mmCIF file of C-alpha atoms in Angstrom:
data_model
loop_
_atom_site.group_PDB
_atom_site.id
_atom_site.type_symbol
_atom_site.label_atom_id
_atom_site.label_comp_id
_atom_site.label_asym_id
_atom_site.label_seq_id
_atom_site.Cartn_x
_atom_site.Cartn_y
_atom_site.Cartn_z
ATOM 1 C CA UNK A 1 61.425 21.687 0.310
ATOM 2 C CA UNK A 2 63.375 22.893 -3.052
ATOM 3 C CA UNK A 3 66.638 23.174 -3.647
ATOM 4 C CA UNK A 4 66.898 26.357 -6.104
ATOM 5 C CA UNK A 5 67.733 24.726 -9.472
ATOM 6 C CA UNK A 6 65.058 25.909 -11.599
ATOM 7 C CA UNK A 7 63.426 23.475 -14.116
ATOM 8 C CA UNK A 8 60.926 25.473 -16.414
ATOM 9 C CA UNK A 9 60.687 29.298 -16.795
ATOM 10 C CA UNK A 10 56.499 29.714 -17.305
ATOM 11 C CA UNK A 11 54.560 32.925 -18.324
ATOM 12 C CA UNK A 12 51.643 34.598 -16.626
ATOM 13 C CA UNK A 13 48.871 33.812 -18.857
ATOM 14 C CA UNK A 14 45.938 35.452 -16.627
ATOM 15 C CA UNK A 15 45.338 37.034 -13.175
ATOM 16 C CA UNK A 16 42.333 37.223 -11.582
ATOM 17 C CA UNK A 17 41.622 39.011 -8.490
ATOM 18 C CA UNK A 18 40.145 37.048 -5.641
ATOM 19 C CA UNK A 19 38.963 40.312 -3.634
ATOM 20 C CA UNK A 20 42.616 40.843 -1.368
ATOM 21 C CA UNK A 21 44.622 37.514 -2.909
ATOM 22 C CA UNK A 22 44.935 37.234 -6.609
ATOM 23 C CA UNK A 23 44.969 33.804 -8.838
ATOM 24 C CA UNK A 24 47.644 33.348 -10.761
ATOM 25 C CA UNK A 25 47.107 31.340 -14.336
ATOM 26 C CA UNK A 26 50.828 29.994 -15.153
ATOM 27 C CA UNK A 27 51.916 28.766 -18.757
ATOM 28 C CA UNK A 28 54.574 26.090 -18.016
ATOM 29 C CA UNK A 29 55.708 22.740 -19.708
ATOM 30 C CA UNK A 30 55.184 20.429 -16.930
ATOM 31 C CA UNK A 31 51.529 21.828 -16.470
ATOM 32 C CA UNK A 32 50.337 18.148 -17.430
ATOM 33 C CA UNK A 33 52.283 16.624 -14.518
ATOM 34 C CA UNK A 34 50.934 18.404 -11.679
ATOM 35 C CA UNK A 35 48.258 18.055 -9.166
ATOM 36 C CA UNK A 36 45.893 19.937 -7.006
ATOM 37 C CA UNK A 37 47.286 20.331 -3.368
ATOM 38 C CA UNK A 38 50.721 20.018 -4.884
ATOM 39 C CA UNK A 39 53.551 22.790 -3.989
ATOM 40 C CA UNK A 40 55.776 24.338 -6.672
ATOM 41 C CA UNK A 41 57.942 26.942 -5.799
ATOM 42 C CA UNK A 42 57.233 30.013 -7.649
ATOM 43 C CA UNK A 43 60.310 32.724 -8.281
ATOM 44 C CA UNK A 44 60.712 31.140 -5.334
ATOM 45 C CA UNK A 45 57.575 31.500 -2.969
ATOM 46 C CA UNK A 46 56.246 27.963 -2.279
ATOM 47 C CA UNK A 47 52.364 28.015 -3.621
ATOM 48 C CA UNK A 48 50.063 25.142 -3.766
ATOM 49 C CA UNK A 49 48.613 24.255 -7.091
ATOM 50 C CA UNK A 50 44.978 24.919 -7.195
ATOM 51 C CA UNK A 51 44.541 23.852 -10.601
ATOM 52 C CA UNK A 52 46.236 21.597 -13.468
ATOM 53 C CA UNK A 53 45.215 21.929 -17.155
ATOM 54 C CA UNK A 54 47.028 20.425 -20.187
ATOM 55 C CA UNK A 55 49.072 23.746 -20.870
ATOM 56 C CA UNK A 56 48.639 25.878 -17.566
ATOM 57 C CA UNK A 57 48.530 25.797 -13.679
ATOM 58 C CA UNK A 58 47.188 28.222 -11.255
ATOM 59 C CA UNK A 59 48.066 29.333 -7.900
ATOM 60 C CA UNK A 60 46.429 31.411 -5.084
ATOM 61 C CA UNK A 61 48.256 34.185 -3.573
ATOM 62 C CA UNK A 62 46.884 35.324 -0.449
ATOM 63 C CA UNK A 63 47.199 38.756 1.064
ATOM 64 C CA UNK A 64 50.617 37.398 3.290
ATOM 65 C CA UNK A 65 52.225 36.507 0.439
ATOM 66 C CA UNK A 66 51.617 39.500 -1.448
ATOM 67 C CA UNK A 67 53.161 41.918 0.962
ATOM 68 C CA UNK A 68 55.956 39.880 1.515
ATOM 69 C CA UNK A 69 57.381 39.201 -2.276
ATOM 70 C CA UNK A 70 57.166 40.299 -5.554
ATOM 71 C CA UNK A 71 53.992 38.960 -6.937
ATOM 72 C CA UNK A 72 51.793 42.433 -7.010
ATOM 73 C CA UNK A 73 53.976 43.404 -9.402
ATOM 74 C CA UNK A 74 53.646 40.611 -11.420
ATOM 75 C CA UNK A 75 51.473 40.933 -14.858
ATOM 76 C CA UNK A 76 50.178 39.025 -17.564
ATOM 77 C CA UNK A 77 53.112 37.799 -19.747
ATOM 78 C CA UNK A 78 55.673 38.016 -16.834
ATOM 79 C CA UNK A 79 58.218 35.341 -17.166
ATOM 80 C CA UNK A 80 58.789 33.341 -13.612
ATOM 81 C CA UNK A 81 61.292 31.014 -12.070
ATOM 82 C CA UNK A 82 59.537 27.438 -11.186
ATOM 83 C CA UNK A 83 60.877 24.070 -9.515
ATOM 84 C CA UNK A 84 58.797 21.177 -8.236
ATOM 85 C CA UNK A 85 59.913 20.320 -4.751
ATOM 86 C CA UNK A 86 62.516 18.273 -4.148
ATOM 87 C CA UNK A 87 61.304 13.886 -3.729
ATOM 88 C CA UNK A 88 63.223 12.209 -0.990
ATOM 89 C CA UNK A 89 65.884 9.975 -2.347
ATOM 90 C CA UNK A 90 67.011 12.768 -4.836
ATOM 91 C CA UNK A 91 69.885 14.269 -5.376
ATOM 92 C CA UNK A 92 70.316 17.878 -3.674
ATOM 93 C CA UNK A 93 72.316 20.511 -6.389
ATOM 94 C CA UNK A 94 71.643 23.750 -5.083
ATOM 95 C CA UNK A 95 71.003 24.185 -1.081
ATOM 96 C CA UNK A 96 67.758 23.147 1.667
ATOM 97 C CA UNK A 97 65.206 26.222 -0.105
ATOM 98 C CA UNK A 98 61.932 26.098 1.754
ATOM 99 C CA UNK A 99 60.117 28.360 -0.411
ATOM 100 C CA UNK A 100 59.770 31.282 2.231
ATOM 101 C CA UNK A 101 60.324 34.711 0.923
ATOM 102 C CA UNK A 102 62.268 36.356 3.829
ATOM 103 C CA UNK A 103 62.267 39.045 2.259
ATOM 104 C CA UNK A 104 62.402 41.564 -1.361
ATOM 105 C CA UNK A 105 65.412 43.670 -2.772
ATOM 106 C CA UNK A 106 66.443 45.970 -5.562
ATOM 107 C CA UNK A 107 68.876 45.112 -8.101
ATOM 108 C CA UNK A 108 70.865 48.215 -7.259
ATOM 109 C CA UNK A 109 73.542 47.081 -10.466
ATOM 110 C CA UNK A 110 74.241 44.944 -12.908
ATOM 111 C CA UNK A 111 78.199 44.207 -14.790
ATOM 112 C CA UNK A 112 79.017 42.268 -17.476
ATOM 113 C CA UNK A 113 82.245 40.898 -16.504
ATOM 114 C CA UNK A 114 83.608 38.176 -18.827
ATOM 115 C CA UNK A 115 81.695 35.418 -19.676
ATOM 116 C CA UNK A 116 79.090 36.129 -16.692
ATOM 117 C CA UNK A 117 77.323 39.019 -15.002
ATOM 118 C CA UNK A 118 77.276 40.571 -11.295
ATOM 119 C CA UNK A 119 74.754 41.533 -9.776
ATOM 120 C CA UNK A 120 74.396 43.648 -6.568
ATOM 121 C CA UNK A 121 71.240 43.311 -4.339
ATOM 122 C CA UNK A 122 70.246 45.686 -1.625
ATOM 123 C CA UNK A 123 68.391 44.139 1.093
ATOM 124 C CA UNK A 124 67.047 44.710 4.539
ATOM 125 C CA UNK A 125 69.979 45.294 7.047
ATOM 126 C CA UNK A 126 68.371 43.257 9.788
ATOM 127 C CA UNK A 127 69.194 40.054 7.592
ATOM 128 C CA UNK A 128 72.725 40.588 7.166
ATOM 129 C CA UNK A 129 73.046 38.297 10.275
ATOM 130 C CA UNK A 130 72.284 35.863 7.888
ATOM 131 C CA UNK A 131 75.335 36.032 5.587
ATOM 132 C CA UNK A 132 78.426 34.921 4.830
ATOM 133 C CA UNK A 133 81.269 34.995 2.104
ATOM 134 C CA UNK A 134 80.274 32.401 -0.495
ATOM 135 C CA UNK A 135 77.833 31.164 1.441
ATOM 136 C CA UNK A 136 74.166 30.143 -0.179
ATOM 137 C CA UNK A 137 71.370 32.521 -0.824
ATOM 138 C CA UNK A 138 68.003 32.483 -3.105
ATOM 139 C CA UNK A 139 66.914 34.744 -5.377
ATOM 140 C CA UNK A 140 63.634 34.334 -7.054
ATOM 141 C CA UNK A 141 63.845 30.970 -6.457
ATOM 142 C CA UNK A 142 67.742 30.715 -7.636
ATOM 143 C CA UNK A 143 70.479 28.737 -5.482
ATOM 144 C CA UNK A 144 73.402 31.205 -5.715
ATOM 145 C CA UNK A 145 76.445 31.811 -4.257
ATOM 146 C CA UNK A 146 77.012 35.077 -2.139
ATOM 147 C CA UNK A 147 80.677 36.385 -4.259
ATOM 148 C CA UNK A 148 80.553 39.720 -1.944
ATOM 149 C CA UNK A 149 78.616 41.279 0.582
ATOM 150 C CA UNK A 150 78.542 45.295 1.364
ATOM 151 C CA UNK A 151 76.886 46.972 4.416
ATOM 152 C CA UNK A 152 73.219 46.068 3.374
ATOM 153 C CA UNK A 153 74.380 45.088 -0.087
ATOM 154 C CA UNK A 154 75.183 41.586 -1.855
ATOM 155 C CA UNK A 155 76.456 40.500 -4.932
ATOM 156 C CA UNK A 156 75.989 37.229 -6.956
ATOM 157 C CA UNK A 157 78.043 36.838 -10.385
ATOM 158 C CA UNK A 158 75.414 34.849 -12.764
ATOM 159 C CA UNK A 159 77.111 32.227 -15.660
ATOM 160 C CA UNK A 160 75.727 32.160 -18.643
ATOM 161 C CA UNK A 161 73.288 28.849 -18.731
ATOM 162 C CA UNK A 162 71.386 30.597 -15.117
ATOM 163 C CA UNK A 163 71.109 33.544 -17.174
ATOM 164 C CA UNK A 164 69.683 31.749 -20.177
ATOM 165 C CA UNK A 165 67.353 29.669 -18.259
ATOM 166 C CA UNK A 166 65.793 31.235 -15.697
ATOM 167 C CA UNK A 167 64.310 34.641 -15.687
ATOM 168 C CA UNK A 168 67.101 36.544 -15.185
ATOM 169 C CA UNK A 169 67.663 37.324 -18.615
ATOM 170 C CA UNK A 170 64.735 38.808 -18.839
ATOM 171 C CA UNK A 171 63.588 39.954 -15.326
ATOM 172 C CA UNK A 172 66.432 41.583 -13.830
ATOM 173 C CA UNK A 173 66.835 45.096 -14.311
ATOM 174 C CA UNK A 174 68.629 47.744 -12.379
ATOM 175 C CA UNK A 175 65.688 49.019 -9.813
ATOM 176 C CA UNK A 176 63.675 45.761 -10.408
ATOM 177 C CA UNK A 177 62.525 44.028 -7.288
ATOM 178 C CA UNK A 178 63.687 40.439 -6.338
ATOM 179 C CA UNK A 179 62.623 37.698 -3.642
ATOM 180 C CA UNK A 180 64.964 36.953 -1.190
ATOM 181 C CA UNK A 181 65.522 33.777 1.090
ATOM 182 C CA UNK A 182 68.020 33.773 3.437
ATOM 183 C CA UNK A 183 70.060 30.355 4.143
ATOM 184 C CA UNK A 184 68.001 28.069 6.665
ATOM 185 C CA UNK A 185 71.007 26.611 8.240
ATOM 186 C CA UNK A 186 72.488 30.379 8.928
ATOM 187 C CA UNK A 187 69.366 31.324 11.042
ATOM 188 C CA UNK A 188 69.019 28.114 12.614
ATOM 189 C CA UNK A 189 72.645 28.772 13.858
ATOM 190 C CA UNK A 190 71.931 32.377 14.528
ATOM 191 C CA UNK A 191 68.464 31.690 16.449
ATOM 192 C CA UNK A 192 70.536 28.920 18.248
ATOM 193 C CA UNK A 193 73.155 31.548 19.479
ATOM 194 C CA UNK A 194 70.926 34.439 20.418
ATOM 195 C CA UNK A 195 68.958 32.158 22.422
ATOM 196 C CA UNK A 196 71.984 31.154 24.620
ATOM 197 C CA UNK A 197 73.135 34.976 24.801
ATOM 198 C CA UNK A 198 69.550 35.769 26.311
ATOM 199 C CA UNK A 199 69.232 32.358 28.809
ATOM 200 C CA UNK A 200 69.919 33.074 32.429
ATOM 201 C CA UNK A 201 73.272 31.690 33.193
ATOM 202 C CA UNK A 202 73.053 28.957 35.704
ATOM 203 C CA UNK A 203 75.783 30.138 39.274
ATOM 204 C CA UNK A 204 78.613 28.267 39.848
ATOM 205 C CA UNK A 205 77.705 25.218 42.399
ATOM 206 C CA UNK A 206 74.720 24.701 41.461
ATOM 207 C CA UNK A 207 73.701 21.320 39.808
ATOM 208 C CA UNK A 208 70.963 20.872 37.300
#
């Protein structure tokens, strides 16, 4: 479990094919605290930490994970998004992130507007569902707050310490792909009421 606040921004140092899933060899400043087994989230893709070095980390990406976010895209000096998960007893600043990509977008535009910047995200239309005005959404591993939403479209406005410290500075470009998470607690409450839509209702008289 993560909560989207992102605490390092490391580099792709190597890749290394693995004959379908591909190793990924991560620069990062809290390399020397990890452990093998460990999760870390990963522009926002929980991985498990297959390796710890002074300097580095690496993670294996299996063939799932692959088609289902950004990472074959991904190459050697890439910046990405990282957070350790979240220890029980801590304090929760973004929102409940479990780490699974639901889904990737486009960056379909980017505005400078003030002291911050929107940005509009197509998506999938079957997770629309999912959304609601300011509600919570994560994007490459980034707790943000939904400021619009268009038919298939959303858009998040970014301040200016998220854009220094995470990858979007860097990473997000108009036509550039993105991972998406949708809010846990909007399709628990979603799978919740399509399941009583499609129960049998029960006829009047009849105890159960």
């Amino acid at each position: 479990m993560f909560t989207g606040i992102i605490k390092d921004v490391g580099r792709i140092e190597q890749i290394d094919d693995l004959g379908g899933g591909l190793r990924f060899t991560i620069a990062s400043t809290f390399a020397p605290d990890l452990t093998v087994d460990e999760s870390i989230s990963v522009n926002g893709a929980c991985q498990t930490v297959v390796a710890a070095h002074d300097d580095t980390f690496a993670v294996d990406s299996i063939e799932e994970t692959l088609r289902k976010t950004t990472f074959s895209t991904l190459s050697v000096g890439d910046p990405v998004n990282l957070e350790r998960p979240l220890q029980a007893g801590g304090r929760l600043d973004g929102h409940f992130v479990q780490g699974h990509v639901d889904a990737t977008g486009t960056i379909e535009q980017v505005e400078r507007e003030g002291t911050d910047w929107l940005y509009t995200v197509s998506f999938p239309e079957q997770y629309q569902r999912y959304l609601i005005p300011v509600g919570s959404i994560t994007i490459d591993g980034i707790s943000l707050t939904v400021a619009r939403i268009g038919t298939g479209t959303l858009t998040v406005a970014i301040i200016p310490h998220t854009y220094e410290h995470t990858i979007v500075s860097d990473a997000w470009i108009e036509g550039g792909p993105v991972n998406l998470e949708f809010d846990m607690l909007g399709k628990y409450v979603v799978g919740f009421m399509e399941a009583n839509e499609s129960a049998p209702s029960t006829p009047a008289g009849v105890d159960l």
